[in-house]
Coordinates of C-alpha atoms and ligand atoms in Angstrom, one line a residue:
M723 CA 0.0 0.0 0.1
T724 CA 1.4 3.5 -0.8
Q725 CA 0.2 6.5 0.9
A726 CA 0.3 9.2 -1.5
P727 CA 2.3 12.5 -0.5
D728 CA 0.9 15.8 -0.7
S729 CA 2.6 17.3 -3.7
S730 CA 4.7 16.5 -6.6
N731 CA 7.9 14.4 -5.3
A732 CA 10.3 13.9 -8.1
T733 CA 12.9 16.1 -6.5
L734 CA 12.4 15.2 -2.6
S735 CA 15.7 14.9 -0.8
Q736 CA 16.9 11.9 1.1
D737 CA 16.2 14.3 4.3
E738 CA 12.5 15.2 3.0
L739 CA 11.8 11.4 2.6
K740 CA 13.2 10.9 6.3
A741 CA 10.6 13.6 7.3
M742 CA 7.8 12.0 5.5
V743 CA 8.2 8.4 6.9
G744 CA 8.8 10.0 10.3
R745 CA 5.5 11.6 10.5
A746 CA 3.7 8.2 8.9
A747 CA 5.0 6.5 11.7
L748 CA 2.6 8.5 14.2
Q749 CA -0.2 6.2 13.1
F750 CA 1.5 3.4 15.0
V751 CA 1.7 5.3 18.1
V752 CA -1.1 4.1 20.9
P753 CA -2.7 6.8 22.7
G754 CA -2.3 6.3 26.5
E755 CA 0.8 4.2 26.4
I756 CA 4.6 4.2 26.5
V757 CA 6.2 4.0 22.9
G758 CA 9.8 2.5 22.1
V759 CA 11.9 5.1 20.2
G760 CA 15.1 4.1 18.3
S761 CA 18.0 6.2 17.1
G762 CA 19.4 7.9 14.2
S763 CA 18.5 10.8 11.6
T764 CA 15.1 9.2 10.6
V765 CA 14.1 8.6 14.2
N766 CA 15.0 12.1 15.0
K767 CA 12.3 13.2 12.5
F768 CA 9.8 10.9 14.0
I769 CA 10.8 12.5 17.5
D770 CA 10.1 16.0 16.4
V771 CA 6.6 15.1 15.2
L772 CA 5.9 12.8 18.4
A773 CA 6.0 16.2 20.3
S774 CA 2.9 17.0 18.8
M775 CA 1.3 13.9 20.4
K776 CA 3.2 14.2 23.8
D777 CA 0.0 15.1 25.9
Q778 CA -1.6 11.9 24.6
I779 CA 1.2 9.4 25.4
K780 CA 2.9 8.3 28.9
G781 CA 6.2 8.6 27.5
A782 CA 9.0 6.8 25.7
V783 CA 11.6 4.0 26.1
S784 CA 14.7 5.4 24.4
S785 CA 17.6 3.2 22.9
S786 CA 20.3 6.1 23.0
V787 CA 21.5 9.0 24.9
A788 CA 21.0 11.0 22.0
S789 CA 17.5 9.9 21.5
T790 CA 17.0 10.3 25.2
Q791 CA 18.3 13.9 25.2
R792 CA 16.0 14.8 22.3
L793 CA 12.8 13.4 23.5
Q794 CA 13.3 15.2 27.1
A795 CA 14.2 18.6 25.2
L796 CA 10.6 18.2 23.7
G797 CA 9.2 17.5 26.9
I798 CA 8.5 13.9 26.4
A799 CA 9.0 11.8 29.6
V800 CA 11.8 8.8 29.1
F801 CA 11.5 5.9 31.0
D802 CA 13.9 3.1 32.3
S803 CA 13.5 0.1 30.0
N804 CA 13.3 -2.0 33.5
V805 CA 10.3 -0.1 34.7
V806 CA 8.4 -1.2 31.5
E807 CA 7.3 -4.6 31.0
R808 CA 6.0 -4.6 27.5
L809 CA 5.7 -2.0 24.8
S810 CA 3.4 -2.5 22.0
V811 CA 5.2 -0.8 19.4
Y812 CA 8.8 0.2 18.8
I813 CA 9.8 2.5 16.0
D814 CA 13.3 2.7 14.6
G815 CA 15.4 3.3 11.4
A816 CA 17.9 0.6 9.7
D817 CA 20.6 0.6 7.8
E818 CA 19.4 -1.9 5.7
I819 CA 16.4 -4.1 5.4
D820 CA 15.4 -7.1 3.4
H821 CA 12.1 -8.3 1.7
Q822 CA 11.6 -10.4 4.9
G823 CA 12.0 -7.6 7.6
N824 CA 15.5 -8.9 8.5
M825 CA 18.0 -5.6 9.0
I826 CA 21.2 -4.5 9.6
K827 CA 21.3 -1.9 12.4
G828 CA 24.1 0.1 14.2
G829 CA 25.3 2.8 12.0
G830 CA 24.7 5.1 14.8
A831 CA 26.5 2.8 17.1
A832 CA 23.3 2.4 19.4
L833 CA 22.6 -1.6 18.3
T834 CA 22.6 -3.0 21.7
R835 CA 20.0 -0.8 23.2
E836 CA 18.3 -0.7 20.1
K837 CA 17.8 -4.6 20.3
I838 CA 17.0 -4.8 24.1
V839 CA 14.1 -2.3 23.4
A840 CA 12.9 -4.1 20.3
A841 CA 13.0 -7.3 22.4
Q842 CA 10.4 -5.9 24.7
S843 CA 8.1 -4.5 22.1
A844 CA 5.4 -6.5 20.6
R845 CA 5.9 -4.7 17.1
F846 CA 8.9 -3.4 15.5
V847 CA 8.1 -0.7 12.8
C848 CA 11.0 0.2 10.7
I849 CA 11.2 3.7 9.0
V850 CA 13.5 3.9 6.3
D851 CA 13.8 5.6 2.8
E852 CA 13.8 3.5 -0.2
S853 CA 17.4 3.3 -0.4
K854 CA 17.7 1.0 2.4
L855 CA 15.6 -1.8 0.9
V856 CA 18.2 -4.7 -0.4
P857 CA 17.8 -8.1 -1.7
T858 CA 20.5 -9.6 0.6
L859 CA 22.0 -8.0 3.9
G860 CA 25.6 -6.9 3.6
K861 CA 26.5 -4.4 1.4
F862 CA 26.3 -2.0 4.5
P863 CA 29.2 -2.8 6.6
L864 CA 27.8 -4.7 9.5
P865 CA 28.1 -2.8 12.9
V866 CA 29.0 -5.3 16.1
E867 CA 29.7 -4.0 19.4
V868 CA 32.5 -5.9 21.0
I869 CA 34.5 -5.7 24.3
P870 CA 37.9 -4.0 23.4
M871 CA 40.2 -7.1 24.6
A872 CA 38.4 -9.3 21.9
V873 CA 39.0 -6.7 18.8
Q874 CA 41.8 -9.0 17.5
R875 CA 40.3 -12.3 17.8
I876 CA 36.9 -11.2 16.4
T877 CA 38.3 -9.6 13.6
R878 CA 40.1 -13.0 12.7
Q879 CA 36.6 -14.9 13.0
F880 CA 35.1 -12.5 10.6
A881 CA 38.2 -12.8 8.2
A882 CA 37.5 -16.7 8.0
L883 CA 33.9 -16.0 6.8
G884 CA 35.4 -13.8 4.2
G885 CA 34.6 -10.3 6.2
S886 CA 36.9 -7.5 6.8
A887 CA 36.5 -5.7 10.2
S888 CA 37.7 -2.4 11.2
V889 CA 37.3 -0.6 14.6
R890 CA 35.1 2.7 14.3
L891 CA 36.8 5.8 15.1
A892 CA 35.6 9.2 16.1
D893 CA 38.2 12.2 15.9
G894 CA 41.1 9.3 15.4
R895 CA 40.3 7.3 18.3
P896 CA 38.1 4.1 18.8
L897 CA 34.5 5.3 19.2
V898 CA 33.0 4.3 22.6
T899 CA 29.7 3.4 22.9
D900 CA 26.8 4.3 25.3
N901 CA 27.8 1.1 26.9
G902 CA 31.6 1.8 27.1
Q903 CA 32.5 -0.7 24.6
F904 CA 33.9 -0.6 20.8
I905 CA 32.2 -1.1 17.3
L906 CA 33.8 -3.2 14.6
D907 CA 32.3 -2.5 11.0
V908 CA 32.6 -5.6 8.8
A909 CA 33.0 -5.3 5.2
G910 CA 32.5 -7.9 2.5
L911 CA 29.6 -10.1 4.1
Q912 CA 26.7 -11.6 2.3
I913 CA 24.4 -12.5 4.9
G914 CA 22.1 -15.0 2.9
D915 CA 20.5 -16.5 6.4
P916 CA 20.2 -13.8 8.9
L917 CA 19.0 -15.8 11.6
A918 CA 21.6 -18.4 11.4
F919 CA 24.1 -15.7 11.1
E920 CA 23.0 -13.7 14.1
S921 CA 22.7 -17.0 16.3
E922 CA 26.2 -17.8 15.4
V923 CA 27.9 -14.5 15.8
S924 CA 26.1 -13.7 19.0
Q925 CA 27.8 -16.9 20.6
W926 CA 31.5 -15.5 19.9
P927 CA 33.1 -14.4 22.9
G928 CA 33.6 -10.7 23.2
V929 CA 30.6 -9.9 21.0
V930 CA 28.2 -7.7 22.9
T931 CA 25.5 -7.1 19.9
V932 CA 25.8 -8.3 16.4
G933 CA 24.0 -5.7 14.1
V934 CA 21.8 -8.3 12.4
F935 CA 18.2 -7.9 13.6
A936 CA 16.8 -11.5 12.4
F937 CA 15.4 -12.5 16.0
Q938 CA 13.8 -8.9 16.4
K939 CA 13.0 -8.3 13.0
A940 CA 10.7 -5.7 11.7
Q941 CA 6.9 -6.7 11.6
V942 CA 6.2 -3.6 9.3
C943 CA 8.4 -1.5 7.2
L944 CA 7.4 2.3 6.2
L945 CA 9.4 2.8 3.1
A946 CA 9.7 6.4 2.0
T947 CA 9.7 6.8 -1.7
P948 CA 9.2 9.8 -4.0
A949 CA 5.6 8.4 -4.8
G950 CA 4.8 8.3 -1.1
V951 CA 5.3 6.0 1.8
R952 CA 4.7 2.3 0.9
T953 CA 3.8 0.1 3.9
M954 CA 5.3 -3.6 3.8
N955 CA 3.9 -6.2 6.3
F956 CA 6.1 -9.0 7.4
A957 CA 3.7 -10.4 10.0
G958 CA 3.7 -13.8 8.6
V959 CA 6.9 -14.7 9.8
P960 CA 7.0 -14.7 13.6
N961 CA 9.8 -13.5 15.6
T962 CA 11.5 -16.2 17.9
Q963 CA 13.1 -14.2 20.6
R964 CA 10.6 -11.7 21.5
D965 CA 9.6 -11.3 25.3
V966 CA 5.9 -10.6 24.4
Ligands
5RP1415 C1 21.6 3.3 14.8 C2 20.7 2.7 13.8 C3 20.0 3.5 13.0 O1 18.6 3.1 13.0 C4 20.3 3.3 11.5 O2 21.9 3.9 11.6 C5 19.7 4.3 10.6 O3 20.0 5.7 10.7 P1 19.6 6.9 9.8 O4 18.1 6.8 10.0 O5 20.3 8.1 10.4 O6 19.9 6.3 8.5 O7 20.9 1.5 13.8 O8 22.2 2.6 15.6

């Protein structure tokens, strides 16, 4: 289903596409409840319009320090995930999404908290522009949050799978996540079986979180295109590791 935009869109920028899909996500926010909120530039657009509903919701559970600060600056209460048992919806972006709703996430280094909030949510609504839709995951270098002392060992394990891992830097030094760990970005992978891949890599010593979201895949993808927002439903394939 494609929801037509307001005017002619042949020249919509990526930023405008993100704003369009951020607005479209409001339809999934349940009045009276707490909403799960992800991280990134697309989610920032969603947070900005969520402010228009702030009196209709209890607040949010956030997946990053950056999103928490943005929510609070707009007057939206942010709850600790430990005091909220269940969320009916989690809204987040992705770096890639395939046609089954599996995703690569972590371009903003928030993948661990994103996976935690996704796991406590009944429904993951992924908001992306059409450049993120791929037949097979892996063109975007896979983010993996790791314990620093395991960097070399995990790099060798990815090399054995044909991947080339490098430590993400910020200002010339290893980027340190909200959880005090490092990010490896792994290029050269073709992830044909996301569930098996996530299952295997998650067990490697020193891996905190792998940025493949197959166990916590999307149920819905709102895909921003120049012709409007297309809704893709993946509800037919169940998640295997969701709390609720
Ligand atoms: C952050 C993420 C983001 O959802 C992902 O990087 C997409 O970001 P953007 O909306 O800025 O393209 O996983 O860790």
